[in-house]
Tab-separated table of C-alpha atoms in Angstrom:
chain	number	residue	atom	x	y	z
A	4	MET	CA	-36.440	-41.852	-7.557
A	5	ASP	CA	-38.919	-39.254	-9.327
A	6	GLU	CA	-40.641	-39.759	-12.673
A	7	LYS	CA	-38.960	-36.637	-14.084
A	8	PHE	CA	-35.270	-37.978	-13.467
A	9	TYR	CA	-35.965	-40.925	-15.968
A	10	TRP	CA	-37.156	-38.234	-18.824
A	11	PHE	CA	-34.281	-36.897	-17.673
A	12	TRP	CA	-31.796	-40.075	-18.114
A	13	LEU	CA	-32.987	-41.229	-21.556
A	14	CYS	CA	-33.080	-37.924	-23.031
A	15	ASN	CA	-29.372	-37.400	-21.984
A	16	ILE	CA	-28.294	-41.021	-23.371
A	17	PRO	CA	-26.275	-40.830	-26.758
A	18	GLY	CA	-27.511	-41.832	-30.152
A	19	LEU	CA	-30.926	-42.358	-29.017
A	20	GLY	CA	-32.809	-39.709	-31.133
A	21	ASN	CA	-36.377	-38.367	-30.429
A	22	SER	CA	-38.408	-40.917	-33.025
A	23	ARG	CA	-36.216	-43.920	-31.423
A	24	ILE	CA	-37.115	-42.723	-27.629
A	25	GLU	CA	-41.164	-42.745	-28.844
A	26	LYS	CA	-40.603	-45.948	-30.124
A	27	LEU	CA	-39.174	-47.070	-26.698
A	28	ILE	CA	-41.650	-45.675	-24.602
A	29	GLN	CA	-44.675	-47.366	-26.778
A	30	VAL	CA	-42.793	-50.580	-25.874
A	31	PHE	CA	-42.625	-50.782	-22.573
A	32	GLY	CA	-45.264	-48.355	-21.574
A	33	ASN	CA	-43.259	-45.714	-19.106
A	34	VAL	CA	-39.630	-44.415	-19.259
A	35	LYS	CA	-38.734	-46.157	-15.671
A	36	GLY	CA	-39.565	-49.527	-17.732
A	37	ILE	CA	-36.738	-48.537	-19.774
A	38	TYR	CA	-34.408	-47.707	-16.717
A	39	ASP	CA	-35.502	-51.057	-15.268
A	40	ALA	CA	-35.153	-53.214	-18.395
A	41	THR	CA	-32.441	-55.792	-19.004
A	42	GLU	CA	-30.001	-56.385	-21.713
A	43	LYS	CA	-31.592	-59.143	-22.450
A	44	ILE	CA	-34.955	-57.732	-22.818
A	45	LEU	CA	-33.864	-54.486	-25.063
A	46	ARG	CA	-32.473	-56.332	-27.274
A	47	ALA	CA	-35.412	-58.659	-28.105
A	48	VAL	CA	-37.665	-55.299	-28.675
A	49	HIS	CA	-35.235	-55.185	-31.836
A	50	ILE	CA	-35.275	-50.884	-31.612
A	51	LEU	CA	-32.147	-50.947	-30.822
A	52	SER	CA	-28.661	-51.556	-32.082
A	53	GLU	CA	-25.829	-53.131	-29.979
A	54	LYS	CA	-24.229	-49.815	-29.295
A	55	ASN	CA	-27.676	-48.097	-28.471
A	56	ILE	CA	-27.745	-50.797	-25.582
A	57	GLN	CA	-24.362	-50.063	-24.514
A	58	CYS	CA	-24.761	-46.930	-23.870
A	59	ILE	CA	-27.969	-47.476	-22.015
A	60	VAL	CA	-26.367	-49.570	-19.783
A	61	GLU	CA	-23.390	-47.446	-19.066
A	62	SER	CA	-25.486	-44.743	-18.437
A	63	ARG	CA	-27.579	-46.439	-15.187
A	64	LYS	CA	-24.081	-46.510	-13.431
A	65	ASP	CA	-22.971	-43.117	-14.520
A	66	SER	CA	-23.571	-41.024	-11.130
A	67	HIS	CA	-23.246	-37.856	-13.446
A	68	ILE	CA	-26.681	-38.173	-15.190
A	69	PHE	CA	-28.233	-37.920	-11.482
A	70	THR	CA	-25.826	-34.804	-10.055
A	71	GLU	CA	-26.937	-33.132	-13.646
A	72	TYR	CA	-30.110	-33.622	-12.810
A	73	LEU	CA	-30.242	-31.961	-9.241
A	74	LYS	CA	-28.469	-28.961	-10.782
A	75	LEU	CA	-31.526	-28.078	-12.937
A	76	ASN	CA	-33.647	-27.124	-9.827
A	77	GLN	CA	-30.909	-24.918	-8.624
A	78	LYS	CA	-30.402	-23.191	-11.730
A	79	LYS	CA	-34.200	-22.682	-12.033
A	80	ILE	CA	-34.630	-24.776	-15.519
A	81	ARG	CA	-37.725	-26.856	-15.783
A	82	LEU	CA	-37.804	-29.757	-17.207
A	83	ILE	CA	-40.976	-30.356	-19.890
A	84	THR	CA	-41.624	-34.154	-21.282
A	85	LEU	CA	-44.229	-35.041	-23.806
A	86	ASP	CA	-45.780	-36.630	-21.093
A	87	ASP	CA	-46.726	-33.223	-19.365
A	88	ALA	CA	-50.357	-31.664	-19.555
A	89	GLU	CA	-47.551	-28.331	-20.187
A	90	TYR	CA	-45.966	-29.799	-23.410
A	91	PRO	CA	-46.977	-27.308	-25.967
A	92	GLU	CA	-49.266	-28.137	-28.382
A	93	ARG	CA	-48.377	-26.770	-31.456
A	94	LEU	CA	-45.255	-28.865	-31.113
A	95	LYS	CA	-46.826	-32.035	-30.558
A	96	GLN	CA	-48.077	-31.930	-34.224
A	97	ILE	CA	-44.326	-31.984	-35.844
A	98	TYR	CA	-42.430	-34.602	-37.078
A	99	ASP	CA	-39.536	-35.324	-35.184
A	100	ARG	CA	-41.060	-33.554	-31.897
A	101	PRO	CA	-38.458	-32.846	-28.816
A	102	VAL	CA	-39.215	-35.678	-26.273
A	103	CYS	CA	-37.768	-33.181	-23.585
A	104	LEU	CA	-37.909	-29.389	-23.443
A	105	TYR	CA	-35.555	-27.466	-21.316
A	106	LEU	CA	-37.316	-23.917	-19.960
A	107	LYS	CA	-36.122	-20.597	-18.224
A	108	GLY	CA	-39.025	-18.346	-17.473
A	109	LYS	CA	-42.541	-19.294	-19.037
A	110	LEU	CA	-43.996	-21.082	-22.019
A	111	PRO	CA	-46.114	-19.138	-24.126
A	112	ASP	CA	-49.877	-18.879	-23.706
A	113	GLU	CA	-51.411	-21.922	-25.976
A	114	HIS	CA	-54.668	-19.667	-26.662
A	115	CYS	CA	-52.516	-16.661	-28.410
A	116	PRO	CA	-51.646	-16.761	-31.550
A	117	ALA	CA	-47.841	-16.535	-32.291
A	118	VAL	CA	-45.728	-15.741	-34.620
A	119	ALA	CA	-41.320	-16.424	-35.699
A	120	VAL	CA	-40.096	-13.358	-36.458
A	121	VAL	CA	-36.587	-14.680	-38.145
A	122	GLY	CA	-34.224	-12.902	-40.595
A	123	ALA	CA	-30.532	-12.464	-41.102
A	124	ARG	CA	-27.396	-12.191	-38.531
A	125	THR	CA	-25.701	-9.886	-40.184
A	126	CYS	CA	-28.896	-7.347	-41.473
A	127	SER	CA	-29.594	-3.943	-42.454
A	128	GLU	CA	-30.490	-1.185	-40.134
A	129	TYR	CA	-33.437	-0.856	-42.330
A	130	GLY	CA	-33.725	-4.941	-41.575
A	131	ARG	CA	-33.509	-4.369	-37.958
A	132	GLN	CA	-35.693	-1.435	-37.403
A	133	THR	CA	-38.263	-3.487	-39.068
A	134	ALA	CA	-37.843	-7.024	-36.805
A	135	TYR	CA	-38.582	-4.103	-34.320
A	136	GLU	CA	-41.658	-2.819	-35.265
A	137	ILE	CA	-42.828	-6.141	-36.151
A	138	GLY	CA	-42.153	-7.063	-32.977
A	139	ARG	CA	-43.045	-4.257	-31.151
A	140	GLN	CA	-46.934	-4.082	-33.044
A	141	LEU	CA	-47.359	-7.580	-32.989
A	142	SER	CA	-46.750	-7.898	-28.992
A	143	ARG	CA	-49.087	-4.856	-28.407
A	144	ALA	CA	-51.869	-6.576	-30.531
A	145	GLY	CA	-51.464	-9.362	-28.134
A	146	VAL	CA	-49.368	-11.838	-30.275
A	147	ASN	CA	-46.608	-13.670	-29.032
A	148	VAL	CA	-43.274	-13.498	-30.643
A	149	ILE	CA	-40.812	-16.317	-31.635
A	150	SER	CA	-37.294	-16.271	-32.520
A	151	GLY	CA	-33.660	-17.625	-31.822
A	152	LEU	CA	-32.450	-15.182	-29.948
A	153	ALA	CA	-29.495	-14.729	-32.536
A	154	ARG	CA	-27.733	-11.380	-33.483
A	155	GLY	CA	-29.401	-9.592	-35.789
A	156	ILE	CA	-33.064	-9.505	-36.792
A	157	ASP	CA	-34.004	-12.269	-34.209
A	158	SER	CA	-32.705	-9.559	-31.279
A	159	ALA	CA	-34.541	-6.873	-33.035
A	160	GLY	CA	-37.803	-8.575	-33.114
A	161	HIS	CA	-37.530	-10.116	-29.713
A	162	ALA	CA	-36.628	-6.557	-28.604
A	163	GLY	CA	-39.587	-4.746	-30.041
A	164	ALA	CA	-41.848	-7.228	-28.238
A	165	LEU	CA	-39.953	-6.774	-25.106
A	166	LYS	CA	-40.448	-3.015	-25.678
A	167	GLU	CA	-44.453	-3.413	-25.252
A	168	ASP	CA	-44.053	-5.693	-22.263
A	169	GLY	CA	-45.222	-8.696	-24.239
A	170	TYR	CA	-44.453	-12.112	-24.207
A	171	THR	CA	-41.845	-13.439	-26.353
A	172	LEU	CA	-39.444	-17.152	-26.178
A	173	GLY	CA	-36.126	-17.600	-27.815
A	174	VAL	CA	-35.376	-20.780	-28.575
A	175	LEU	CA	-31.668	-21.786	-27.974
A	176	ALA	CA	-29.354	-24.326	-29.994
A	177	GLY	CA	-27.776	-24.954	-27.188
A	178	GLY	CA	-28.348	-25.251	-23.116
A	179	VAL	CA	-30.798	-23.077	-22.009
A	180	ASP	CA	-27.968	-21.734	-19.114
A	181	VAL	CA	-26.071	-20.577	-22.236
A	182	CYS	CA	-26.103	-17.122	-23.728
A	183	TYR	CA	-25.040	-17.061	-27.405
A	184	PRO	CA	-24.030	-14.801	-28.575
A	185	ARG	CA	-22.992	-13.274	-25.282
A	186	GLU	CA	-23.790	-9.525	-26.435
A	187	ASN	CA	-27.219	-10.722	-25.821
A	188	ILE	CA	-27.160	-11.253	-22.238
A	189	ALA	CA	-28.817	-8.477	-21.064
A	190	LEU	CA	-31.601	-8.642	-23.274
A	191	TYR	CA	-31.061	-13.341	-22.814
A	192	GLY	CA	-31.989	-11.572	-19.353
A	193	GLN	CA	-35.439	-9.779	-19.942
A	194	MET	CA	-36.535	-12.596	-21.570
A	195	GLU	CA	-35.975	-14.499	-18.724
A	196	ASN	CA	-37.824	-12.775	-17.056
A	197	MET	CA	-40.803	-11.496	-18.720
A	198	GLY	CA	-40.916	-14.629	-21.123
A	199	GLY	CA	-38.740	-17.730	-21.982
A	200	ILE	CA	-35.551	-19.313	-22.926
A	201	LEU	CA	-36.711	-22.814	-24.618
A	202	SER	CA	-34.294	-25.680	-25.813
A	203	GLU	CA	-34.135	-29.168	-26.620
A	204	TYR	CA	-30.391	-29.498	-25.149
A	205	PRO	CA	-29.523	-29.724	-21.828
A	206	PRO	CA	-28.003	-27.461	-19.551
A	207	GLY	CA	-24.066	-26.564	-20.030
A	208	MET	CA	-24.359	-27.712	-23.939
A	209	GLU	CA	-22.841	-25.105	-26.043
A	210	PRO	CA	-24.648	-24.148	-29.245
A	211	LEU	CA	-22.948	-26.533	-32.716
A	212	SER	CA	-23.282	-25.924	-35.840
A	213	ARG	CA	-25.483	-29.054	-36.850
A	214	HIS	CA	-27.881	-27.837	-33.800
A	215	PHE	CA	-29.398	-24.943	-35.480
A	216	PRO	CA	-30.992	-26.510	-38.353
A	217	LEU	CA	-32.731	-28.562	-35.111
A	218	ARG	CA	-33.450	-25.733	-33.577
A	219	ASN	CA	-35.624	-24.198	-36.640
A	220	ARG	CA	-37.901	-26.775	-36.347
A	221	ILE	CA	-38.840	-25.955	-32.911
A	222	ILE	CA	-39.323	-21.999	-33.906
A	223	SER	CA	-41.613	-22.632	-36.665
A	224	GLY	CA	-43.699	-25.415	-34.856
A	225	MET	CA	-44.060	-23.523	-31.651
A	226	SER	CA	-45.670	-20.544	-34.786
A	227	ASP	CA	-48.919	-20.229	-36.106
A	228	VAL	CA	-46.784	-17.702	-39.277
A	229	VAL	CA	-43.363	-17.507	-39.558
A	230	THR	CA	-42.225	-13.783	-41.092
A	231	VAL	CA	-38.927	-13.287	-42.707
A	232	VAL	CA	-37.887	-10.332	-42.493
A	233	GLU	CA	-34.374	-9.750	-44.446
A	234	ALA	CA	-32.290	-13.238	-45.421
A	235	ARG	CA	-30.054	-14.120	-48.361
A	236	GLU	CA	-30.722	-16.681	-50.622
A	237	ARG	CA	-28.874	-19.539	-49.153
A	238	SER	CA	-30.063	-18.627	-45.221
A	239	GLY	CA	-30.583	-20.499	-42.395
A	240	SER	CA	-33.928	-18.409	-41.717
A	241	LEU	CA	-34.783	-20.237	-45.558
A	242	ILE	CA	-34.392	-23.381	-43.461
A	243	THR	CA	-36.854	-21.955	-41.217
A	244	ALA	CA	-39.601	-21.380	-43.618
A	245	ASP	CA	-39.580	-24.878	-45.167
A	246	MET	CA	-39.750	-26.592	-41.907
A	247	ALA	CA	-42.834	-23.956	-41.277
A	248	LEU	CA	-44.081	-25.358	-44.994
A	249	GLU	CA	-43.558	-28.923	-44.046
A	250	GLN	CA	-45.395	-28.308	-40.204
A	251	ASN	CA	-48.697	-26.284	-42.616
A	252	ARG	CA	-47.218	-23.263	-41.223
A	253	THR	CA	-48.131	-20.312	-42.782
A	254	VAL	CA	-44.616	-18.414	-43.821
A	255	MET	CA	-44.594	-14.739	-44.916
A	256	ALA	CA	-41.816	-12.382	-45.857
A	257	VAL	CA	-40.842	-8.900	-46.189
A	258	PRO	CA	-40.146	-7.631	-50.109
A	259	GLY	CA	-36.787	-5.820	-50.235
A	260	ARG	CA	-35.263	-3.888	-53.561
A	261	LEU	CA	-34.180	-5.577	-56.350
A	262	GLY	CA	-30.225	-6.508	-55.948
A	263	ASP	CA	-30.198	-6.321	-52.324
A	264	ARG	CA	-28.499	-9.595	-51.630
A	265	LEU	CA	-29.798	-9.618	-48.138
A	266	SER	CA	-33.336	-9.334	-49.725
A	267	ALA	CA	-32.809	-12.194	-51.994
A	268	GLY	CA	-34.605	-14.754	-49.828
A	269	CYS	CA	-37.211	-12.984	-49.057
A	270	ASN	CA	-38.361	-11.943	-52.754
A	271	LYS	CA	-37.301	-15.816	-53.551
A	272	LEU	CA	-39.470	-17.013	-51.304
A	273	ILE	CA	-42.417	-14.251	-52.322
A	274	LYS	CA	-41.994	-15.310	-56.059
A	275	GLN	CA	-42.149	-19.223	-54.504
A	276	GLY	CA	-45.907	-17.978	-53.237
A	277	ALA	CA	-45.368	-16.531	-49.771
A	278	GLY	CA	-47.216	-13.877	-48.259
A	279	ILE	CA	-45.952	-10.226	-48.822
A	280	VAL	CA	-45.523	-8.164	-45.395
A	281	CYS	CA	-46.343	-4.342	-45.993
A	282	SER	CA	-47.268	-3.878	-42.772
A	283	VAL	CA	-48.049	-6.390	-39.421
A	284	GLN	CA	-51.816	-5.914	-40.114
A	285	ASP	CA	-51.180	-8.086	-43.265
A	286	ILE	CA	-49.954	-10.868	-40.625
A	287	LEU	CA	-52.727	-10.016	-38.262
A	288	GLU	CA	-55.084	-10.879	-41.483
A	289	GLU	CA	-53.367	-13.984	-42.046
A	290	LEU	CA	-54.012	-15.110	-38.198
A	291	ASN	CA	-57.436	-13.945	-38.515
A	292	TYR	CA	-57.205	-11.650	-35.620
A	293	GLU	CA	-58.503	-8.489	-35.528
A	294	THR	CA	-56.802	-5.934	-32.877
A	295	PHE	CA	-55.948	-2.216	-32.395
A	296	ILE	CA	-52.414	-1.400	-34.408
A	297	MET	CA	-51.008	2.301	-32.842
A	298	TYR	CA	-50.288	3.007	-36.172
A	299	PRO	CA	-52.655	1.134	-39.274
A	300	GLN	CA	-52.302	3.173	-42.226
A	301	ASN	CA	-48.313	3.088	-42.359
A	302	SER	CA	-46.018	0.377	-43.866
A	303	ILE	CA	-43.542	-0.807	-41.919
A	304	SER	CA	-40.922	0.884	-43.322
A	305	ASP	CA	-43.020	3.983	-43.142
A	306	VAL	CA	-42.175	5.584	-39.923
A	307	PRO	CA	-44.800	7.271	-38.586
A	308	GLU	CA	-44.297	11.158	-38.211
A	309	ASN	CA	-44.178	11.784	-34.390
A	310	LYS	CA	-45.296	15.146	-33.818
A	311	LYS	CA	-43.550	15.541	-30.513
A	312	ILE	CA	-40.666	15.334	-32.546
A	313	MET	CA	-41.646	17.932	-35.006
A	314	ASN	CA	-42.599	20.071	-32.787
A	315	LEU	CA	-39.586	20.138	-31.089
A	316	LEU	CA	-37.112	20.971	-34.624
A	317	ALA	CA	-36.573	24.141	-35.656
A	318	ARG	CA	-36.881	24.730	-39.229
A	319	GLU	CA	-33.035	23.295	-40.438
A	320	GLU	CA	-33.839	20.662	-38.315
A	321	GLU	CA	-37.317	19.800	-39.509
A	322	MET	CA	-35.485	19.754	-43.191
A	323	VAL	CA	-32.947	17.641	-42.173
A	324	TYR	CA	-35.068	15.055	-40.321
A	325	SER	CA	-37.326	15.113	-42.978
A	326	CYS	CA	-34.719	13.580	-45.420
A	327	LEU	CA	-33.907	10.869	-43.654
A	328	ASP	CA	-35.699	7.262	-42.940
A	329	LEU	CA	-34.472	3.733	-42.119
A	330	THR	CA	-32.136	3.664	-45.032
A	331	PRO	CA	-28.609	5.154	-44.015
A	332	LYS	CA	-28.332	8.182	-45.975
A	333	ASN	CA	-24.625	9.941	-46.128
A	334	LEU	CA	-23.697	13.405	-44.912
A	335	ASN	CA	-23.226	14.399	-48.415
A	336	ILE	CA	-26.569	13.293	-49.672
A	337	ILE	CA	-28.285	14.907	-46.869
A	338	ILE	CA	-26.934	17.971	-47.821
A	339	GLU	CA	-27.320	17.581	-51.615
A	340	GLU	CA	-31.410	16.481	-51.082
A	341	THR	CA	-31.923	19.734	-47.947
A	342	GLY	CA	-29.868	22.468	-50.177
A	343	LEU	CA	-28.456	23.260	-46.979
A	344	GLU	CA	-24.512	24.063	-45.613
A	345	LEU	CA	-22.455	21.834	-44.356
A	346	SER	CA	-22.409	24.192	-40.878
A	347	VAL	CA	-25.751	24.022	-40.513
A	348	VAL	CA	-26.687	20.636	-41.925
A	349	THR	CA	-23.967	18.994	-39.204
A	350	ALA	CA	-25.406	21.380	-36.580
A	351	ALA	CA	-28.709	20.077	-37.037
A	352	LEU	CA	-27.655	16.313	-37.149
A	353	VAL	CA	-26.183	16.964	-33.608
A	354	GLY	CA	-29.441	18.518	-32.645
A	355	LEU	CA	-31.465	15.387	-33.911
A	356	GLN	CA	-29.115	13.031	-32.447
A	357	CYS	CA	-29.258	14.959	-28.718
A	358	LYS	CA	-33.628	14.624	-28.847
A	359	GLY	CA	-33.195	10.986	-30.135
A	360	ALA	CA	-34.706	11.589	-33.716
A	361	ILE	CA	-31.933	9.725	-35.369
A	362	ARG	CA	-28.861	7.957	-34.806
A	363	GLU	CA	-25.302	7.747	-36.363
A	364	ILE	CA	-24.943	3.787	-37.612
A	365	SER	CA	-21.587	4.705	-39.102
A	366	ARG	CA	-19.281	7.058	-39.602
A	367	GLY	CA	-21.424	9.482	-41.552
A	368	TYR	CA	-24.031	7.568	-42.031
A	369	TYR	CA	-27.315	8.438	-40.509
A	370	VAL	CA	-30.956	6.862	-39.919
A	371	ARG	CA	-34.446	7.944	-37.714
A	372	THR	CA	-34.524	6.104	-35.191
A	373	ARG	CA	-38.486	4.758	-33.675
A	374	ALA	CA	-37.658	5.666	-30.039
A	375	GLU	CA	-39.878	7.980	-28.224
A	376	ILE	CA	-39.037	11.416	-27.144
């Protein structure tokens, strides 16, 4: 039996936990020593409860564990243990570090800076576009983008990184072979091929609510800076921020409008001393990382004027395009601000959508896009 199996066996015994497993390894010297230990010896170390001991004994008879171990290779899942040289150095520094990690794809380059991009699942269009642009520009700068592959801000950050063919890592609250939410299956496939999918939970395990806060410590632990884009005052992203501070990581936040519930968490973090993100350059400066950014003069919320778009637009389309930004704007407001007739504005909106310059995010509400035309 190879040694990786003993790690897999140990990490799949209910009720042990990372801290207790590490203590057992210190006592027995290696994981096989734990597997071979008699009940009498297990009791003598005074680390385990009677229930723990019985679970260990029973697990040795469970052929299902060996069967599941063999499936790792079939599913192209790598088991990375605390004993492996490739175990992420950043994670070694955190409290309650995972003893075993499951990986699809590849791990981030340890020598590259890493930034977590996290925030609300039910985010605004502004938040989605901002997270996408942060992920894109960080990736262009050679920074690894870390997040949780959830809907909303997480997905947008990953997608932005992939747009520049950069590395991005998704940390899951279930098995790495379980895509959650299912709507992210295309993104999941891209990340498996171009980046990585990581979890401390065994394959096949569905994500449980209690797993998400624990998952967050890995997101922050794998990062040098945690950037919160949008978050309510009570949000899982704030848990990630708290864990980042405990791990001596830098926390930064994108400021938002007063009274906006999705900005309440970010504004609270800034009030408590988090760094303010007005451009990706702010994050890079925090990393002491000099690089070329496509639009260094712009804030994240400012869409750079795309000359190619502007050259394609007729006068009426240009007027409509100029009054739009990343905040959704209603048709009536557009008519009021441009002073154009309804029929002219409607025709301009259709033309702009065909060119990919804007999109309708809900009935009668429009925003600019960052698509290349």
